[in-house]
mmCIF file of C-alpha atoms in Angstrom:
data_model
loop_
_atom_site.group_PDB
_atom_site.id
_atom_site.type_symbol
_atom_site.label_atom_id
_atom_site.label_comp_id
_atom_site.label_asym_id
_atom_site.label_seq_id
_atom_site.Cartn_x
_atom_site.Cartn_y
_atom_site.Cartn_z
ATOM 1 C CA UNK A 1 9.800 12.695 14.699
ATOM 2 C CA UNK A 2 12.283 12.012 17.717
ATOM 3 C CA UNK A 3 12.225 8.838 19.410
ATOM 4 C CA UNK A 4 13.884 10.122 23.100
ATOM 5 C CA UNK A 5 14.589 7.411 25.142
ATOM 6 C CA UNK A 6 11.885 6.521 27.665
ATOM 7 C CA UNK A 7 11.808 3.207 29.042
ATOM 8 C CA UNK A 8 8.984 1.130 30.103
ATOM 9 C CA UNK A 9 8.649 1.409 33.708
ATOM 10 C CA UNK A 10 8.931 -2.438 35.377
ATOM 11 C CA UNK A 11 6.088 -4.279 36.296
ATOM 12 C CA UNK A 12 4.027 -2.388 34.084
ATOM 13 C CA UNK A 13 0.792 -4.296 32.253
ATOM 14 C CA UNK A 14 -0.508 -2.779 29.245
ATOM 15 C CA UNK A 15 -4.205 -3.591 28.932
ATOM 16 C CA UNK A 16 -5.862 -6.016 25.971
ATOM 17 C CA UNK A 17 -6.723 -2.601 24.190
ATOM 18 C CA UNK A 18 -3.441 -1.339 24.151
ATOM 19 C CA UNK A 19 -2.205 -4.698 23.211
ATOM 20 C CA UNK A 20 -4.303 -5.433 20.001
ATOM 21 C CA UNK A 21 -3.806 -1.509 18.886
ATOM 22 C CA UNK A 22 0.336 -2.082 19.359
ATOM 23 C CA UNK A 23 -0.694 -5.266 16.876
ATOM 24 C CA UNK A 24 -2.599 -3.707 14.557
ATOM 25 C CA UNK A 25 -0.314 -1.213 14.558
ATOM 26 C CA UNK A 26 2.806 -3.448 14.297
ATOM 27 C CA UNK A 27 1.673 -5.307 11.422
ATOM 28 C CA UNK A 28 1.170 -2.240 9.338
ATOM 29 C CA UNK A 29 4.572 -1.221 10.438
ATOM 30 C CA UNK A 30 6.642 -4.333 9.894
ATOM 31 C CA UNK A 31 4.782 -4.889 6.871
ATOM 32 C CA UNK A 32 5.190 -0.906 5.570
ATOM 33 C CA UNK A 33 8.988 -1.712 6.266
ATOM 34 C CA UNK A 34 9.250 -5.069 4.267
ATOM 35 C CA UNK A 35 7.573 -3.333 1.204
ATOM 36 C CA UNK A 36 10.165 -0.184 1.892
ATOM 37 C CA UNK A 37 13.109 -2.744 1.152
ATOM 38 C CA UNK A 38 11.754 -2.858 -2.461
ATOM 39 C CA UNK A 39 12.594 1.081 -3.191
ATOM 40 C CA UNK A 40 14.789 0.980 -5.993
ATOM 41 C CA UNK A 41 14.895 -2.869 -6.531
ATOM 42 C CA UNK A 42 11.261 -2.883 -7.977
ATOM 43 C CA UNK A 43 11.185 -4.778 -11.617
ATOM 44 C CA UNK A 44 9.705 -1.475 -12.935
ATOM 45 C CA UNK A 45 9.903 2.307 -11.989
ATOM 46 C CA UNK A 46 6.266 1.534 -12.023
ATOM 47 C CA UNK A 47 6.114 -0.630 -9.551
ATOM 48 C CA UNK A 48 9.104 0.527 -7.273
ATOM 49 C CA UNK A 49 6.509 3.828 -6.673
ATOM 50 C CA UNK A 50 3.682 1.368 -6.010
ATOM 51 C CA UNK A 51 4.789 -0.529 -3.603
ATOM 52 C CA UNK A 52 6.332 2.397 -1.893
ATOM 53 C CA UNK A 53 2.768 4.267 -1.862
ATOM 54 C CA UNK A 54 1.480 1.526 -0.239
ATOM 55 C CA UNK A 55 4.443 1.323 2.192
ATOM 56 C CA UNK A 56 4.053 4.849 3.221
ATOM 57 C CA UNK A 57 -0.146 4.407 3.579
ATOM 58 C CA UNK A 58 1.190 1.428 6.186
ATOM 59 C CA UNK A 59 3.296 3.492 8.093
ATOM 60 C CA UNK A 60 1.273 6.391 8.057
ATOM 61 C CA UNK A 61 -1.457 3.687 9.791
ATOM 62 C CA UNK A 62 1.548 2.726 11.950
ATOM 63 C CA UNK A 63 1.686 5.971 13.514
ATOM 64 C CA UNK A 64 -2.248 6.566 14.212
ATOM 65 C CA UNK A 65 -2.054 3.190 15.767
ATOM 66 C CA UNK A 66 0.977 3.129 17.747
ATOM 67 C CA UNK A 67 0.784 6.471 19.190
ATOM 68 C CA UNK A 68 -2.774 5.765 20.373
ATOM 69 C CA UNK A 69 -1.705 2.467 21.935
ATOM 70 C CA UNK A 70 1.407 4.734 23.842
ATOM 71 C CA UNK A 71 -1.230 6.911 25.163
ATOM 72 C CA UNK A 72 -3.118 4.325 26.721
ATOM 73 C CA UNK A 73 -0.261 2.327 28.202
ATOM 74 C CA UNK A 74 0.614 5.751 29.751
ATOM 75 C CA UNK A 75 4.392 5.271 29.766
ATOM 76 C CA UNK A 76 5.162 8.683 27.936
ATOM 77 C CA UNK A 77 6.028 6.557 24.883
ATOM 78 C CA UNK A 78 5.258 7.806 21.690
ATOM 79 C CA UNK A 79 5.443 5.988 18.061
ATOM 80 C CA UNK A 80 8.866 6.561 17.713
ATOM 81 C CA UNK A 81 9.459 5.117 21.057
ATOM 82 C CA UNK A 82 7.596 2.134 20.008
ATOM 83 C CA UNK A 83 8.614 1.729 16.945
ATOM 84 C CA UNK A 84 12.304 2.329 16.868
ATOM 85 C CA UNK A 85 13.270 1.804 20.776
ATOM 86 C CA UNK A 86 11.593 -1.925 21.097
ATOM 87 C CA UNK A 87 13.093 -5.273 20.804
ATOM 88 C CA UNK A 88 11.494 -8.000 18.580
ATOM 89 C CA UNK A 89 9.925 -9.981 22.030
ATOM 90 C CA UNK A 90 7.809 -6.575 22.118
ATOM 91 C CA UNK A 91 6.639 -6.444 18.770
ATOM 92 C CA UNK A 92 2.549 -8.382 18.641
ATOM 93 C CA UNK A 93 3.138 -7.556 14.345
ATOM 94 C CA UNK A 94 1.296 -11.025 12.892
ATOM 95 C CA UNK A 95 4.131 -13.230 11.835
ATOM 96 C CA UNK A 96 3.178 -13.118 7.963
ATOM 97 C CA UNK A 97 3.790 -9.522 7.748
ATOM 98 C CA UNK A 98 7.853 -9.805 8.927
ATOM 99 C CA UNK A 99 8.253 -12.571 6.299
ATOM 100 C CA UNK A 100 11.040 -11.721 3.696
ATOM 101 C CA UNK A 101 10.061 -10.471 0.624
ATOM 102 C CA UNK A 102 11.742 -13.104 -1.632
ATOM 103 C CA UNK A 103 11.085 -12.102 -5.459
ATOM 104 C CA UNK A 104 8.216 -9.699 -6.869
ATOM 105 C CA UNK A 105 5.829 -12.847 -6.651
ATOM 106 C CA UNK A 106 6.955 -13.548 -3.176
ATOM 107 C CA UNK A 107 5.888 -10.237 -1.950
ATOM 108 C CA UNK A 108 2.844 -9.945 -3.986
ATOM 109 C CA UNK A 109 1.161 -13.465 -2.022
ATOM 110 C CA UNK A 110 1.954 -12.042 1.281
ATOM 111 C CA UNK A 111 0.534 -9.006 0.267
ATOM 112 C CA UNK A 112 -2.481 -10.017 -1.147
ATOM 113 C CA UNK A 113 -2.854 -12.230 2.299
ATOM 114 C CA UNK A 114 -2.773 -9.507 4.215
ATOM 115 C CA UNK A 115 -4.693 -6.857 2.271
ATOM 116 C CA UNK A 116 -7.264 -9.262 2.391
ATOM 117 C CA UNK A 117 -7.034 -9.806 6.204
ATOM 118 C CA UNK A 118 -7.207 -5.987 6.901
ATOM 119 C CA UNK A 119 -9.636 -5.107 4.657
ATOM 120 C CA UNK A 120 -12.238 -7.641 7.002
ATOM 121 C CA UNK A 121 -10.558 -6.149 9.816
ATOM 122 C CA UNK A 122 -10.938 -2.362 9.370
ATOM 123 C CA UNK A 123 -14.313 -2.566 7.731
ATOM 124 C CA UNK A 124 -15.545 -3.974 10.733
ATOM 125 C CA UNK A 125 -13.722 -1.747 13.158
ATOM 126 C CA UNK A 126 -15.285 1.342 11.495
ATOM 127 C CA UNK A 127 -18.369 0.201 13.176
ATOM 128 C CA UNK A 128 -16.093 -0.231 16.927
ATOM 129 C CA UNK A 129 -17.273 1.045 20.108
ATOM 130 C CA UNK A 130 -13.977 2.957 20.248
ATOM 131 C CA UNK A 131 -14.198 6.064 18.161
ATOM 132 C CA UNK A 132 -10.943 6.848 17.572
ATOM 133 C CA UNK A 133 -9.961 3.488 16.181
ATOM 134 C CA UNK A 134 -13.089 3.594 14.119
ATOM 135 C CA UNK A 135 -11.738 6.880 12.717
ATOM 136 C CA UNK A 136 -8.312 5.241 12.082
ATOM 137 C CA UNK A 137 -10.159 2.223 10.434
ATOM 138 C CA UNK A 138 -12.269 4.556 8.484
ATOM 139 C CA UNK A 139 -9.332 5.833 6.567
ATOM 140 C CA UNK A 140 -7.516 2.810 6.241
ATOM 141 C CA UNK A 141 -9.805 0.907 4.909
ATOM 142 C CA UNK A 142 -9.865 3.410 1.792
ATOM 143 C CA UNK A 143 -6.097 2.791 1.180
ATOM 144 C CA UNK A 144 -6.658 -1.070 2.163
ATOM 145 C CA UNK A 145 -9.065 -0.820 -1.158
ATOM 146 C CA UNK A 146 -6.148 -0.019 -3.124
ATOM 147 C CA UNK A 147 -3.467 -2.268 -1.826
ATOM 148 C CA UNK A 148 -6.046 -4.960 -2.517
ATOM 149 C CA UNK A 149 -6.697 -4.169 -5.930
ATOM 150 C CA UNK A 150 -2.738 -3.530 -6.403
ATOM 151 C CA UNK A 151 -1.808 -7.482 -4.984
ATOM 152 C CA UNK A 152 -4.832 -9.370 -6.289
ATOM 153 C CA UNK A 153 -4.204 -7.534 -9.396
ATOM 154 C CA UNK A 154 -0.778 -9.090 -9.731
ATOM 155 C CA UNK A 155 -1.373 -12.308 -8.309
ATOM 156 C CA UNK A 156 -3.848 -12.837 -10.955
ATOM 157 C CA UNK A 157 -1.707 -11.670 -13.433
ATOM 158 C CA UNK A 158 1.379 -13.703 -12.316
ATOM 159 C CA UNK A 159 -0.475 -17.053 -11.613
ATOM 160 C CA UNK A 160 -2.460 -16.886 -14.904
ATOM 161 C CA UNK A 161 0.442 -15.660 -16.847
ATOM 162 C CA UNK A 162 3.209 -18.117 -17.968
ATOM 163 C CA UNK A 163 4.210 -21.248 -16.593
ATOM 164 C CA UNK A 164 7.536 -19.747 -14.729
ATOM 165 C CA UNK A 165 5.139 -16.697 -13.477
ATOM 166 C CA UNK A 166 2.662 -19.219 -11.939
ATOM 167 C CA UNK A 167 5.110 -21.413 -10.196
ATOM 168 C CA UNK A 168 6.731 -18.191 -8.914
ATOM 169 C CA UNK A 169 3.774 -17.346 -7.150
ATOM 170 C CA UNK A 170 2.041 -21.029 -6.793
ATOM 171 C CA UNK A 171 5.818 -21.942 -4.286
ATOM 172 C CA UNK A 172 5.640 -18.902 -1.980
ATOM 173 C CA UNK A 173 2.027 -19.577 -1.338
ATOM 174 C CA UNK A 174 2.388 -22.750 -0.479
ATOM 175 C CA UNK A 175 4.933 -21.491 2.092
ATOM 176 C CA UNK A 176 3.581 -18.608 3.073
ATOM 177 C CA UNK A 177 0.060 -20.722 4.131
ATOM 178 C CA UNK A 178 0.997 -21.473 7.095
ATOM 179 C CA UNK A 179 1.322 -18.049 8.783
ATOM 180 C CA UNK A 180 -2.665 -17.702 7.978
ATOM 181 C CA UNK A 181 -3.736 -19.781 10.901
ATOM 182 C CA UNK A 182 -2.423 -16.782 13.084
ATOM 183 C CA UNK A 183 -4.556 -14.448 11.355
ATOM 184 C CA UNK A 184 -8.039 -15.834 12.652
ATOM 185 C CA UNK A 185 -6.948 -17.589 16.047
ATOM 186 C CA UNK A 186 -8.157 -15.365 19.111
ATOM 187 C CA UNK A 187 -6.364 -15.451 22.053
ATOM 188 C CA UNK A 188 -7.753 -14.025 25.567
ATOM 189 C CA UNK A 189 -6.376 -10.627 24.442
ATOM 190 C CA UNK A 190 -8.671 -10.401 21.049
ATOM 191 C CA UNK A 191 -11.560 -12.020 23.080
ATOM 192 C CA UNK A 192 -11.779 -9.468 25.511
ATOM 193 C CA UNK A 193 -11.463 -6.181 22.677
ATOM 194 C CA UNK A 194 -14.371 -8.266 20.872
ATOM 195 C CA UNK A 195 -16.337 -8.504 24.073
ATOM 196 C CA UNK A 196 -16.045 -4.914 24.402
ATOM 197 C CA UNK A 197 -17.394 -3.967 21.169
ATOM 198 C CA UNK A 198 -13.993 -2.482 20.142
ATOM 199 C CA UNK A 199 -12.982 -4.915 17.879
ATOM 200 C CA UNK A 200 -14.659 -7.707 16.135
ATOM 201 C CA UNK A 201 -14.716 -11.365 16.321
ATOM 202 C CA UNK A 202 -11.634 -12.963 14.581
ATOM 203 C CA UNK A 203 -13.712 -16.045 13.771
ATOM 204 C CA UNK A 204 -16.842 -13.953 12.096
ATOM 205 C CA UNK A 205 -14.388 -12.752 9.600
ATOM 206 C CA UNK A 206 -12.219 -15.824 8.665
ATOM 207 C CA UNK A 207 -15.491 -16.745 6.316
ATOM 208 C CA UNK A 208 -15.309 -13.603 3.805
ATOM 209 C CA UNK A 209 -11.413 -13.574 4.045
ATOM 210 C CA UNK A 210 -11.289 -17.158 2.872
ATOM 211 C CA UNK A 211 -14.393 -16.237 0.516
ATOM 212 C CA UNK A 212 -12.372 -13.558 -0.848
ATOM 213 C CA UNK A 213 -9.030 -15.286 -1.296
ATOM 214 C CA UNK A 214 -10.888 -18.385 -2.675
ATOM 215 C CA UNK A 215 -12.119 -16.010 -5.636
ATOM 216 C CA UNK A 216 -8.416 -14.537 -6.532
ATOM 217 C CA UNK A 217 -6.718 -17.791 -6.296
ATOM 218 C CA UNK A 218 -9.398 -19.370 -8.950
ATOM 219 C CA UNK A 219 -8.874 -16.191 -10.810
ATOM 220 C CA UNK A 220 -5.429 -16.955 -10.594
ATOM 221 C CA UNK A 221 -5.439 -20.439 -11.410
ATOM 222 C CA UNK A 222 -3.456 -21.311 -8.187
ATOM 223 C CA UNK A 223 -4.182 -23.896 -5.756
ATOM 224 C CA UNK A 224 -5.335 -23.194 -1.765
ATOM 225 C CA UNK A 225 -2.971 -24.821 0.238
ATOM 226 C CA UNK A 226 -4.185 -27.142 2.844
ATOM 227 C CA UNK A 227 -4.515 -25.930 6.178
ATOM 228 C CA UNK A 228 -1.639 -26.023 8.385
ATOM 229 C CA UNK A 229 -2.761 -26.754 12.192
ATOM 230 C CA UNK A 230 0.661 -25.430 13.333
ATOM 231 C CA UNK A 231 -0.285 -21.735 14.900
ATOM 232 C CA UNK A 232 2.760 -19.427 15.600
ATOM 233 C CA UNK A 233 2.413 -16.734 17.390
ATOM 234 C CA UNK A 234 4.054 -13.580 16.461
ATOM 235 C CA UNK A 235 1.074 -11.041 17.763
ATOM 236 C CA UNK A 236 2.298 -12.836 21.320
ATOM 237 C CA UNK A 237 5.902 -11.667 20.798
ATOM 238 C CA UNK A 238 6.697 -14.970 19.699
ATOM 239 C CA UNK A 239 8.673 -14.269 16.170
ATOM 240 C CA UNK A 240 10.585 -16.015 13.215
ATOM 241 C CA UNK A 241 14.225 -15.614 12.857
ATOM 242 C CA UNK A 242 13.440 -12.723 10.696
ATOM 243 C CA UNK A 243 12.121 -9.804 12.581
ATOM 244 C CA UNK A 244 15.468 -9.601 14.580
ATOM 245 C CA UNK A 245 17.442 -8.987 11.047
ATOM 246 C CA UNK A 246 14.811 -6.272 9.997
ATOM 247 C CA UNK A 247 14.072 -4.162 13.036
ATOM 248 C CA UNK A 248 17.888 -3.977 13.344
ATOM 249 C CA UNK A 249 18.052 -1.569 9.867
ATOM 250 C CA UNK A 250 15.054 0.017 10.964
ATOM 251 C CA UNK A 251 15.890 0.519 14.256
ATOM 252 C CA UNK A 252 20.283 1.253 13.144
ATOM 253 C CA UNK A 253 19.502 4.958 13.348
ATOM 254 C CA UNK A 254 17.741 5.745 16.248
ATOM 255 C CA UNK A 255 19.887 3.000 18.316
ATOM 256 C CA UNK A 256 23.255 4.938 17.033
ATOM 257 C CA UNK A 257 21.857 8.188 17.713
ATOM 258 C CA UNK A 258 19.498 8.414 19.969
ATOM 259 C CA UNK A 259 16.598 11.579 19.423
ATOM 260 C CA UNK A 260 18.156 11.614 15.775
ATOM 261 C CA UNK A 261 15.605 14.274 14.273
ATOM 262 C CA UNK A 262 15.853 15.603 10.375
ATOM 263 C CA UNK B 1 10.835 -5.979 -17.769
ATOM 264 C CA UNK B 2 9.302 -2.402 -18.067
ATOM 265 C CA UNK B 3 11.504 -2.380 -21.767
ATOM 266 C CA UNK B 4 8.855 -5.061 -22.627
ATOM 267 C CA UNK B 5 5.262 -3.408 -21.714
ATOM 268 C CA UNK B 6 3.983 -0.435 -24.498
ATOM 269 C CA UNK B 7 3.722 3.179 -24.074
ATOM 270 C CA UNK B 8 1.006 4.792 -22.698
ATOM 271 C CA UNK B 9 0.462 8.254 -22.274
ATOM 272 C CA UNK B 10 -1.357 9.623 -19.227
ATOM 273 C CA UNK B 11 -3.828 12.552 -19.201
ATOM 274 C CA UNK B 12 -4.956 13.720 -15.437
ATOM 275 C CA UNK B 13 -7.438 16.234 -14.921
ATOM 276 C CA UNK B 14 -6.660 18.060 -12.141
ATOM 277 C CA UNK B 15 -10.171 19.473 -10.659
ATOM 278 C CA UNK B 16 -14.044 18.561 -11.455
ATOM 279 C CA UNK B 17 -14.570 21.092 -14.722
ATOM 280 C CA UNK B 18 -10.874 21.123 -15.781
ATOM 281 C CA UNK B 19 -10.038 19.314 -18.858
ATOM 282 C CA UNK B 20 -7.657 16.692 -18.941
ATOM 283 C CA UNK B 21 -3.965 17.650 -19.368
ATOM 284 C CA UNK B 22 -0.610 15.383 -20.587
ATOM 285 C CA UNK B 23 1.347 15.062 -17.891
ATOM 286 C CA UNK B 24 3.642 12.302 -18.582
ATOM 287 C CA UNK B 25 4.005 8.829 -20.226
ATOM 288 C CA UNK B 26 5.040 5.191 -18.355
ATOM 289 C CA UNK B 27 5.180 1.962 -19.366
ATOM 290 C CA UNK B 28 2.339 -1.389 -18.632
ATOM 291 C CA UNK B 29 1.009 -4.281 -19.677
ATOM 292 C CA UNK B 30 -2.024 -3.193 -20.565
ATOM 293 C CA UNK B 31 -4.499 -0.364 -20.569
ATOM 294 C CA UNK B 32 -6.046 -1.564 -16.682
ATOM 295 C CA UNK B 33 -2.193 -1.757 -15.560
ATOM 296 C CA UNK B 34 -1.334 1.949 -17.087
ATOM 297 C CA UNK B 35 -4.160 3.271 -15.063
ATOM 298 C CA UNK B 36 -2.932 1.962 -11.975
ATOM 299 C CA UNK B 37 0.467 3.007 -12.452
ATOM 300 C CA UNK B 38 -0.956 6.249 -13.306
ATOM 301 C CA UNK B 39 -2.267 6.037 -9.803
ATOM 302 C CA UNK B 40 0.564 5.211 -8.431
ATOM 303 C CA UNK B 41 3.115 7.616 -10.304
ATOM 304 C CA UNK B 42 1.307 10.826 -11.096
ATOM 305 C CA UNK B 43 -0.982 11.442 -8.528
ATOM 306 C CA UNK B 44 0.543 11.220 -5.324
ATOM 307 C CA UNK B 45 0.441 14.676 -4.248
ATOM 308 C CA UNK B 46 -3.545 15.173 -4.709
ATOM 309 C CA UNK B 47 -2.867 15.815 -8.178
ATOM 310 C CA UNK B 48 -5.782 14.625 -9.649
ATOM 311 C CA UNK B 49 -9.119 13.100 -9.758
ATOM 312 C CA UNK B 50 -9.245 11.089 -12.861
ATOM 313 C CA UNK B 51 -7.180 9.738 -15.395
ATOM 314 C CA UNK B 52 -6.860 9.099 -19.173
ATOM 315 C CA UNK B 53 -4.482 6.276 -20.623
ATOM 316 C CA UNK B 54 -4.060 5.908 -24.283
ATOM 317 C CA UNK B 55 -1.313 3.507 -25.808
ATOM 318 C CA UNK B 56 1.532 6.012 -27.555
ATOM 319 C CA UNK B 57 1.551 4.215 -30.522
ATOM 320 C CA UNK B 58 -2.352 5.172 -30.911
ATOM 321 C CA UNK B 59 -1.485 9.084 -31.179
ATOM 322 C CA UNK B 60 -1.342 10.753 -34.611
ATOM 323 C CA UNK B 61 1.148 13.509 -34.272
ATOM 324 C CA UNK B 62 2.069 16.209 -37.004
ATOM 325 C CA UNK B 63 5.639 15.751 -38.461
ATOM 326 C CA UNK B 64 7.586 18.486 -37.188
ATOM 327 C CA UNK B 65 9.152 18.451 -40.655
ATOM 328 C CA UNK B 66 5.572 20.267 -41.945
ATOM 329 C CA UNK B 67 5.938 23.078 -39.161
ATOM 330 C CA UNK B 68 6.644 25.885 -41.377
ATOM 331 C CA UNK B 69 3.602 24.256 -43.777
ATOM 332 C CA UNK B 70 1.229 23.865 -41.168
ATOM 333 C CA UNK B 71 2.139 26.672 -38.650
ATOM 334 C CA UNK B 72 3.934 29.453 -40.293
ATOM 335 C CA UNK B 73 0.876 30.701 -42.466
ATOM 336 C CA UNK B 74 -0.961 31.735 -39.716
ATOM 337 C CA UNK B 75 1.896 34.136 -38.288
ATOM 338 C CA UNK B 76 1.140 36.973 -40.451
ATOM 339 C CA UNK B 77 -3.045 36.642 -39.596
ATOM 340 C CA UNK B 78 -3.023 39.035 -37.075
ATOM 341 C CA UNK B 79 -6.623 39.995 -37.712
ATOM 342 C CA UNK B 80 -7.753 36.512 -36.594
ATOM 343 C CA UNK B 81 -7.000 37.553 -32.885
ATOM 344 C CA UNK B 82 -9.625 39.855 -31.617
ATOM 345 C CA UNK B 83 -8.262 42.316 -30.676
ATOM 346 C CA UNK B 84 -9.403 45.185 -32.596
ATOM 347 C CA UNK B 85 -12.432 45.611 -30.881
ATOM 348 C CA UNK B 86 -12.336 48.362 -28.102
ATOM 349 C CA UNK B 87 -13.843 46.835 -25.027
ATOM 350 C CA UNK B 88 -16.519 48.478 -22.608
ATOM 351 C CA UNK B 89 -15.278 49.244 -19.497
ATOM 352 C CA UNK B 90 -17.916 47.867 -18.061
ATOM 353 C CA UNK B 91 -16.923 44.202 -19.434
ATOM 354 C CA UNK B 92 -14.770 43.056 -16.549
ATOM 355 C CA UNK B 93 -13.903 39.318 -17.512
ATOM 356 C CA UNK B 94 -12.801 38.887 -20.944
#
C-alpha cells in the first residue's frame, strides 16, 4: 500500500456514483478504524480478536469501495490516497460510524446500528445495476451476517443481563439515536444512484431495519428511543467534533511520511 | 472478566471427511458464546469448517499418575502391530 501524494485537481466534480461509493466506503472505514482502537483494550482476549476480525472485514470493504470510487472520479487517486491523504470535510462516512467507542456496551449499540443498516444495504445492492458493486455487496454481506450476529448477540446479552449491564447499554442508545435519522434520509445524491438502479431506495429499507432492531431491542429488554427530527449530515462532509481527532492517528503516518510503504 | 466465564475446549475440523482435532481452549459465557469465539480466535486463517465446544470441566482425563499402569503394559506387545506380515508388492497403499 503507498498513498503518493496526488491532489485533487480544482474544480473537479465527482459524480453521485462516485459520491455514495466514497460513503459506503467511508463508513466501513471510519467504522473499521473505531473498532481497531479496541486491539488490546478488549475486556477479553476473546473479544479483543473479535472485534478486530470484524475491523479488518471493514477495511478490507474499505478498500473495494474506495478504490472503485478513485477510479471513477479519475483523479489517479487510489484508496490510500483517499483514505489517508483527505481531510474530515471530504469524508461522506455516516456520522454514527465516527462516534467514540465509549465502553464495551458503547461500541456494541453503534455496532449493532450499523450492522443492521448494512446488512439492508448490501443485500439489496447485490441485486444493483452496477456489477462491480454488486460483487463488492455480495461478499460483504456474508461478513455483515457475522458482525450482526456478533453485536445483537451482545446487546442482548448486556441489556438482559444485570441491572449495571442494561443501563450500560440502555444510556449510549439513547444517545447514539439520534445519528439514525441520517441513515434513511436521501439526499439528491442517493436519489439519483436509486434512480439508476445502482443503489436502492433509502426509504424502502428503513421498514426491515427498524423491523429488525425492534426485535433485538425487545430481546434485549431495552427501550427504542424516540425519534430525533434533528438530521446531521456527516455523508455531506458535515462531521462531529470527532472525526478530526481520529483521522489524525490514522492519517499520523502517511502525513509524516509521505509514500510510507512496509 | 474472561477470569469469570468457564473453560471450553475447542475441536475444529479442518476439511469435509477430517475428524475433528483439539486445537486450543478459551474462555465464554456459555456454550453459544465459546462457539463464536471459536470463530473468532481459531479460524481466521481458513482453518476450518466446523467447530466443537465442550466445557473443560466436562472432560474425563486419565491421571497421569496411572501412566506406567495404563500405558506401560502395552510396550513390550510388539506382536499387536502388524507388522509381521510380508506385504505384496502389488499392495501400494497400506
Amino acid at each position: 500500500m503507498s498513498a503518493g501524494s496526488q491532489s485533487i485537481r480544482p474544480g473537479s466534480v465527482q459524480s453521485a456514483h462516485c459520491r455514495y461509493l466514497l460513503r459506503l466506503g467511508d463508513t466501513s472505514l471510519v467504522l473499521g478504524q473505531r473498532l481497531a482502537e479496541w486491539v488490546g483494550h478488549s475486556p477479553a482476549l476473546e473479544e479483543d480478536l473479535g472485534l478486530a476480525n470484524l475491523s479488518l472485514d471493514l477495511i478490507g470493504q474499505a478498500r473495494l469501495l474506495l478504490s472503485y470510487a478513485g477510479e471513477l472520479e479519475g483523479q489517479g487517486r487510489g484508496e490510500d490516497a483517499l483514505a489517508f491523504l483527505r481531510d474530515a470535510p471530504a469524508f461522506l462516512n455516516l456520522t454514527l460510524a465516527e462516534q467514540p467507542n465509549g465502553d464495551f456496551g458503547r461500541t456494541i449499540v453503534r455496532q449493532c446500528l450499523l450492522d443492521a443498516w448494512q446488512l439492508e444495504v448490501y443485500a439489496a445492492l447485490a441485486d444493483s445495476t452496477d456489477a462491480r458493486l454488486a460483487s463488492i455487496a455480495a461478499k460483504a454481506i456474508k461478513e455483515t451476517r457475522y458482525h450482526w450476529r456478533f453485536s445483537s448477540g451482545w446487546l442482548v446479552r448486556l441489556g438482559d443481563g444485570t441491572e449495571e449491564s442494561h443501563r450500560r447499554v440502555q444510556e449510549p442508545l439513547n444517545e447514539l439515536w439520534r445519528f439514525t435519522t441520517e441513515l434513511f434520509a436521501a439526499d439528491e445524491v442517493e436519489d439519483e444512484v436509486a434512480a439508476a438502479g445502482i443503489a436502492p431506495r433509502l426509504t424502502e429499507l428503513q421498514p426491515r431495519w427498524s423491523a429488525r432492531i425492534d426485535e433485538v431491542l425487545q430481546e434485549a429488554t431495552l427501550v427504542r428511543p424516540a425519534a430525533i427530527p434533528y438530521q446531521w449530515h456527516g455523508k455531506r462532509g458535515v462531521h462531529t467534533e470527532h472525526l478530526g481527532h481520529m483521522l489524525a492517528e490514522m492519517q499520523h503516518l502517511q502525513r509524516t511520511y509521505p509514500g510510507a510503504q512496509w | 472478566m474472561s477470569n469469570d466465564w468457564p473453560l471450553y475446549e475447542v475441536f475444529i475440523r479442518s476439511r469435509s471427511g477430517l475428524e475433528h482435532r483439539h486445537v486450543g481452549s478459551l474462555h465464554a459465557a456459555d456454550a453459544a458464546m465459546a462457539v463464536e469465539h471459536a470463530r473468532d480466535v481459531y479460524t481466521r486463517r481458513q482453518e476450518g469448517v466446523s467447530i466443537w465446544v465442550v466445557r473443560s470441566s466436562d472432560i474425563v482425563a486419565s491421571d497421569p499418575n496411572d501412566a506406567d499402569a495404563l500405558f506401560e503394559p502395552a510396550r513390550d506387545k510388539v506382536y499387536r502391530h502388524p507388522t509381521f506380515y510380508a506385504i505384496p508388492d502389488e499392495v501400494k497403499n497400506l
